[in-house]
Short mmCIF file of C-alpha atoms in Angstrom, two decimals:
data_model
loop_
_atom_site.label_atom_id
_atom_site.label_comp_id
_atom_site.label_asym_id
_atom_site.label_seq_id
_atom_site.Cartn_x
_atom_site.Cartn_y
_atom_site.Cartn_z
CA MET H 748 6.60 14.51 -24.31
CA GLU H 749 3.61 16.69 -23.40
CA GLY H 750 2.16 13.88 -21.31
CA GLU H 751 5.40 13.47 -19.38
CA GLN H 752 5.56 17.24 -18.74
CA THR H 753 2.01 17.20 -17.39
CA VAL H 754 2.84 14.29 -15.07
CA ASP H 755 5.86 16.22 -13.80
CA LEU H 756 3.56 19.20 -13.18
CA ILE H 757 1.19 16.97 -11.21
CA ARG H 758 4.02 15.81 -8.95
CA VAL H 759 5.21 19.38 -8.35
CA GLN H 760 1.70 20.53 -7.51
CA LEU H 761 1.07 17.54 -5.24
CA ARG H 762 4.14 18.45 -3.19
CA LYS H 763 3.23 22.14 -3.19
CA GLN H 764 -0.42 21.68 -2.22
CA ARG H 765 0.47 19.15 0.48
CA ALA H 766 2.99 21.57 1.99
CA LEU H 767 0.51 24.46 1.81
CA ALA H 768 -1.96 22.27 3.71
CA GLY H 769 0.64 21.88 6.45
CA MET H 770 1.10 18.12 6.07
CA ASN H 771 4.29 16.13 5.74
CA GLN H 772 4.34 12.95 3.69
CA GLU H 773 3.43 10.68 6.61
CA GLU H 774 0.48 12.86 7.63
CA PHE H 775 -0.76 13.14 4.08
CA GLY H 776 -0.43 9.38 3.70
CA LYS H 777 -2.59 8.76 6.75
CA ARG H 778 -5.28 11.11 5.44
CA THR H 779 -5.29 9.52 1.98
CA ASN H 780 -4.92 5.90 3.19
CA TYR H 781 -1.49 5.53 1.60
CA SER H 782 1.83 4.94 3.33
CA GLY H 783 4.29 7.77 3.70
CA SER H 784 6.72 5.85 1.48
CA THR H 785 4.08 5.66 -1.26
CA VAL H 786 3.49 9.40 -1.04
CA SER H 787 7.24 9.95 -1.34
CA ALA H 788 7.47 7.57 -4.31
CA VAL H 789 4.65 9.38 -6.13
CA GLU H 790 6.16 12.80 -5.51
CA THR H 791 9.64 11.74 -6.62
CA GLY H 792 8.42 9.85 -9.69
CA THR H 793 9.42 6.32 -8.69
CA ARG H 794 5.73 5.36 -8.52
CA PRO H 795 3.22 6.49 -11.17
CA VAL H 796 0.33 8.77 -10.27
CA ASP H 797 -2.87 6.81 -10.88
CA LEU H 798 -6.51 7.88 -10.83
CA PRO H 799 -7.34 6.59 -7.32
CA TYR H 800 -4.38 8.53 -5.90
CA ALA H 801 -5.27 11.69 -7.85
CA ARG H 802 -8.90 11.51 -6.74
CA ARG H 803 -7.97 11.00 -3.10
CA ALA H 804 -5.51 13.90 -3.25
CA ASP H 805 -8.20 16.13 -4.74
CA GLU H 806 -10.56 15.16 -1.93
CA ILE H 807 -8.10 15.73 0.93
CA LEU H 808 -6.56 18.89 -0.52
CA GLU H 809 -9.94 20.23 -1.71
CA THR H 810 -8.60 21.04 -5.17
CA GLY H 811 -11.87 20.61 -7.01
CA GLY H 812 -10.76 17.70 -9.21
CA LEU H 813 -7.56 19.44 -10.35
CA PHE H 814 -5.28 16.42 -10.12
CA GLU H 815 -7.72 14.01 -11.75
CA SER H 816 -8.20 16.47 -14.60
CA LEU H 817 -4.46 16.94 -15.07
CA LEU H 818 -3.86 13.19 -15.00
CA ARG H 819 -6.53 12.51 -17.61
CA THR H 820 -4.95 15.16 -19.81
CA ALA H 821 -1.52 13.56 -19.37
CA GLN H 822 -2.86 10.13 -20.25
CA GLN H 823 -4.51 11.45 -23.40
CA ASP H 824 -1.35 13.32 -24.40
CA GLY H 825 0.61 10.12 -23.90
CA GLN H 826 -1.46 8.17 -26.42
CA PRO H 827 -0.03 7.81 -29.94
CA ALA H 828 -1.79 9.93 -32.55
CA TRP H 829 -2.94 6.88 -34.53
CA PHE H 830 -4.86 5.58 -31.48
CA MET H 831 -6.82 8.76 -30.70
CA PRO H 832 -9.69 8.18 -33.21
CA TRP H 833 -10.35 4.76 -31.70
CA LEU H 834 -10.05 6.05 -28.13
CA LYS H 835 -12.67 8.71 -28.87
CA ALA H 836 -14.98 6.14 -30.46
CA GLU H 837 -14.53 3.70 -27.57
CA ARG H 838 -15.54 6.32 -25.03
CA ALA H 839 -18.65 7.31 -26.97
CA ALA H 840 -19.76 3.83 -28.05
CA ARG H 841 -23.01 2.12 -27.17
CA GLN H 842 -21.68 -1.24 -28.31
CA LEU H 843 -18.11 -2.53 -28.49
CA ARG H 844 -16.77 -5.62 -30.23
CA TYR H 845 -13.26 -6.97 -29.63
CA PHE H 846 -11.44 -9.88 -31.20
CA ASN H 847 -7.88 -10.91 -30.46
CA PRO H 848 -6.17 -14.18 -31.46
CA THR H 849 -3.09 -13.75 -29.26
CA LEU H 850 -3.74 -11.40 -26.32
CA ILE H 851 -6.40 -10.51 -23.78
CA PRO H 852 -8.11 -7.32 -25.03
CA GLY H 853 -6.85 -4.12 -23.40
CA LEU H 854 -10.23 -3.38 -21.81
CA PHE H 855 -9.88 -6.55 -19.71
CA GLN H 856 -6.16 -6.49 -18.92
CA THR H 857 -4.82 -6.39 -15.38
CA GLU H 858 -2.10 -3.92 -14.48
CA ASN H 859 0.58 -6.62 -14.47
CA TYR H 860 -0.55 -8.10 -17.78
CA ALA H 861 -0.73 -4.68 -19.44
CA ARG H 862 2.76 -3.85 -18.18
CA ALA H 863 4.14 -7.12 -19.56
CA VAL H 864 2.54 -6.49 -22.96
CA LEU H 865 3.86 -2.93 -23.16
CA ARG H 866 7.35 -4.19 -22.34
CA PHE H 867 7.38 -6.19 -25.58
CA ASP H 868 9.08 -3.07 -26.96
CA ASP H 869 12.32 -3.24 -24.98
CA THR H 870 13.42 0.22 -26.16
CA ARG H 871 10.52 1.95 -24.40
CA PRO H 872 11.54 3.96 -21.27
CA GLU H 873 10.10 2.69 -17.99
CA GLN H 874 8.36 6.00 -17.32
CA GLU H 875 6.59 5.78 -20.67
CA ILE H 876 5.54 2.19 -19.92
CA GLU H 877 4.02 3.20 -16.60
CA GLN H 878 2.22 6.10 -18.23
CA GLN H 879 0.77 3.77 -20.85
CA VAL H 880 -0.24 1.23 -18.19
CA ALA H 881 -2.13 3.95 -16.32
CA ALA H 882 -3.80 5.07 -19.56
CA ARG H 883 -4.86 1.51 -20.39
CA LEU H 884 -6.38 1.02 -16.94
CA GLU H 885 -8.15 4.38 -17.21
CA ARG H 886 -9.84 3.18 -20.42
CA GLN H 887 -11.53 0.49 -18.35
CA GLU H 888 -13.52 3.13 -16.49
CA ILE H 889 -16.17 2.91 -19.22
CA LEU H 890 -17.13 -0.51 -17.85
CA LYS H 891 -18.09 1.11 -14.52
CA ARG H 892 -20.36 3.82 -15.87
CA GLU H 893 -23.96 4.05 -14.74
CA ARG H 894 -24.91 3.24 -18.34
CA PRO H 895 -21.93 1.35 -19.78
CA PRO H 896 -21.66 0.10 -23.36
CA GLN H 897 -22.49 -3.47 -24.23
CA VAL H 898 -19.17 -5.25 -24.72
CA VAL H 899 -18.75 -8.51 -26.62
CA ALA H 900 -15.27 -10.01 -26.83
CA VAL H 901 -14.07 -13.04 -28.77
CA ILE H 902 -10.67 -14.41 -27.74
CA ASP H 903 -8.75 -17.31 -29.20
CA GLU H 904 -7.99 -20.08 -26.71
CA SER H 905 -4.26 -19.69 -27.40
CA ALA H 906 -4.38 -16.28 -25.70
CA LEU H 907 -5.43 -18.00 -22.47
CA ARG H 908 -2.67 -20.57 -22.51
CA ARG H 909 0.38 -18.37 -22.10
CA SER H 910 2.62 -20.07 -19.54
CA ASP H 911 3.39 -16.91 -17.60
CA ALA H 912 3.28 -16.25 -13.87
CA ILE H 913 0.79 -13.42 -14.33
CA MET H 914 -1.79 -15.49 -16.23
CA ALA H 915 -3.59 -16.89 -13.17
CA GLU H 916 -4.28 -13.34 -12.00
CA GLN H 917 -5.30 -12.27 -15.50
CA LEU H 918 -7.69 -15.18 -16.01
CA ALA H 919 -9.30 -14.60 -12.61
CA HIS H 920 -9.84 -10.97 -13.60
CA LEU H 921 -11.30 -12.02 -16.95
CA LEU H 922 -13.81 -14.21 -15.13
CA ARG H 923 -14.79 -11.28 -12.91
CA MET H 924 -15.33 -9.13 -15.98
CA ALA H 925 -17.54 -11.84 -17.47
CA GLU H 926 -19.84 -11.54 -14.46
CA LEU H 927 -20.80 -7.98 -15.46
CA PRO H 928 -24.22 -8.03 -17.15
CA HIS H 929 -23.06 -5.86 -20.05
CA VAL H 930 -19.91 -7.93 -20.77
CA HIS H 931 -20.04 -11.08 -22.91
CA ILE H 932 -16.91 -13.16 -23.46
CA HIS H 933 -16.61 -15.96 -26.01
CA ILE H 934 -13.64 -18.25 -26.61
CA ILE H 935 -12.66 -19.81 -29.93
CA PRO H 936 -11.50 -23.32 -28.95
CA ALA H 937 -8.27 -24.77 -30.28
CA SER H 938 -10.37 -27.45 -31.98
CA ALA H 939 -11.64 -24.79 -34.41
CA GLY H 940 -8.31 -25.06 -36.23
CA LEU H 941 -7.38 -22.43 -38.80
CA HIS H 942 -9.82 -19.51 -39.11
CA ILE H 943 -9.97 -16.03 -40.59
CA GLY H 944 -9.41 -14.35 -37.24
CA LEU H 945 -5.82 -15.57 -37.14
CA CYS H 946 -5.03 -12.81 -39.64
CA GLY H 947 -5.11 -10.33 -36.77
CA PRO H 948 -7.10 -8.53 -34.06
CA LEU H 949 -9.95 -6.15 -34.75
CA LEU H 950 -12.05 -3.69 -32.77
CA LEU H 951 -15.50 -2.31 -33.59
CA ALA H 952 -17.54 0.44 -31.96
CA MET H 953 -21.16 1.40 -32.60
CA LEU H 954 -21.67 5.09 -31.93
CA PRO H 955 -24.86 6.69 -30.55
CA ASP H 956 -26.07 7.50 -34.09
CA GLY H 957 -25.84 3.83 -35.08
CA THR H 958 -22.74 4.12 -37.26
CA TRP H 959 -19.82 1.74 -36.81
CA ILE H 960 -16.10 2.50 -36.59
CA GLY H 961 -13.43 -0.18 -36.83
CA HIS H 962 -9.81 -0.34 -35.77
CA LEU H 963 -6.97 -2.64 -36.79
CA ASP H 964 -3.69 -3.06 -34.89
CA SER H 965 -0.36 -3.83 -36.49
CA GLN H 966 3.32 -3.90 -35.60
CA LEU H 967 3.59 -0.28 -36.75
CA GLY H 968 0.60 1.04 -34.83
CA GLY H 969 -3.04 0.99 -35.81
CA GLU H 970 -5.58 2.28 -38.28
CA ALA H 971 -9.14 3.51 -37.75
CA SER H 972 -11.63 2.39 -40.41
CA ASP H 973 -14.84 4.34 -40.88
CA THR H 974 -15.62 4.00 -44.59
CA GLU H 975 -18.66 1.90 -45.45
CA GLU H 976 -16.61 -0.64 -47.40
CA LYS H 977 -13.98 -1.18 -44.70
CA VAL H 978 -16.50 -1.35 -41.86
CA ALA H 979 -18.60 -3.86 -43.81
CA LYS H 980 -15.49 -6.03 -44.28
CA LEU H 981 -14.65 -5.91 -40.57
CA LEU H 982 -18.23 -6.69 -39.57
CA GLY H 983 -18.08 -9.69 -41.90
CA VAL H 984 -14.88 -10.93 -40.24
CA TRP H 985 -16.45 -10.35 -36.84
CA GLU H 986 -19.46 -12.51 -37.75
CA CYS H 987 -17.11 -15.27 -38.84
CA VAL H 988 -15.08 -15.35 -35.61
CA ARG H 989 -18.19 -14.99 -33.49
CA ALA H 990 -19.81 -17.91 -35.30
CA ILE H 991 -17.01 -20.36 -34.42
CA ALA H 992 -16.66 -19.21 -30.80
CA LEU H 993 -18.18 -21.15 -27.93
CA PRO H 994 -21.38 -19.97 -26.19
CA GLU H 995 -20.84 -17.89 -23.05
CA ASP H 996 -21.36 -20.73 -20.57
CA LEU H 997 -18.92 -23.06 -22.32
CA SER H 998 -16.45 -20.18 -22.76
CA ILE H 999 -16.50 -19.44 -19.04
CA ALA H 1000 -16.04 -23.12 -18.27
CA LEU H 1001 -12.99 -23.22 -20.56
CA ILE H 1002 -11.48 -20.12 -18.92
CA LYS H 1003 -11.96 -21.73 -15.49
CA GLU H 1004 -10.35 -24.95 -16.71
CA VAL H 1005 -7.29 -23.08 -18.02
CA GLU H 1006 -7.13 -20.96 -14.86
CA SER H 1007 -6.97 -24.10 -12.71
CA GLN H 1008 -3.96 -25.29 -14.69
CA HIS H 1009 -2.00 -22.15 -13.81
CA GLY H 1010 -2.07 -23.00 -10.12
CA PRO H 1011 -2.77 -20.68 -7.16
CA GLN H 1012 -2.43 -16.91 -7.63
#
């Protein structure tokens, strides 16, 4: 609820600051490189406020980063409490490890893919979905830092072969992510058969002091794991799934092969 209230405040202030600057929606749109209809949609709540829009508004209205700051606060408020320990660890990490047997990891998801995943819960209000999509995309900013974390992801081949219209776009994006020097993607081929990773996804973060934190997702939410025993268990599972995954070059070749089967984007 707090996140939604902050987003509403952002929209009110966007309208107010635009009016104080003497610009109507069309004029503001021209200055910010958005259409007047987009400006209207943002201000009325039919289009979510995202970071690029907030940053551009701050620049044109000379608000000193106000809207970006408010939006980041709203996105954090909108995260479930069980996810906050992992989110904090992810932002601080020097190394990140992701494994998922069924989905593309959130750090590599496109907007359309993230939206489709979040709609698995058909009781979730559309406004909440859009807020969560924006928050998931904002997490990906860590990949663009001047000194980003090293990211290694292992994905089961089955996650690539979802016969959905958005998969061609998602796979193309995954290939672009794999081109980043600090990102390493490995695929477990279907030929590997049954393996321990099929028990569920896991996430691991190595913090600046060298300690590791793990995270496990479930149907009811998620759980951060920072005890020595639990982290050791997760690191052991990670080594197992990493060991049966293909090398990077063969993984990329497999992603390209699957992408070609989805047809043109």
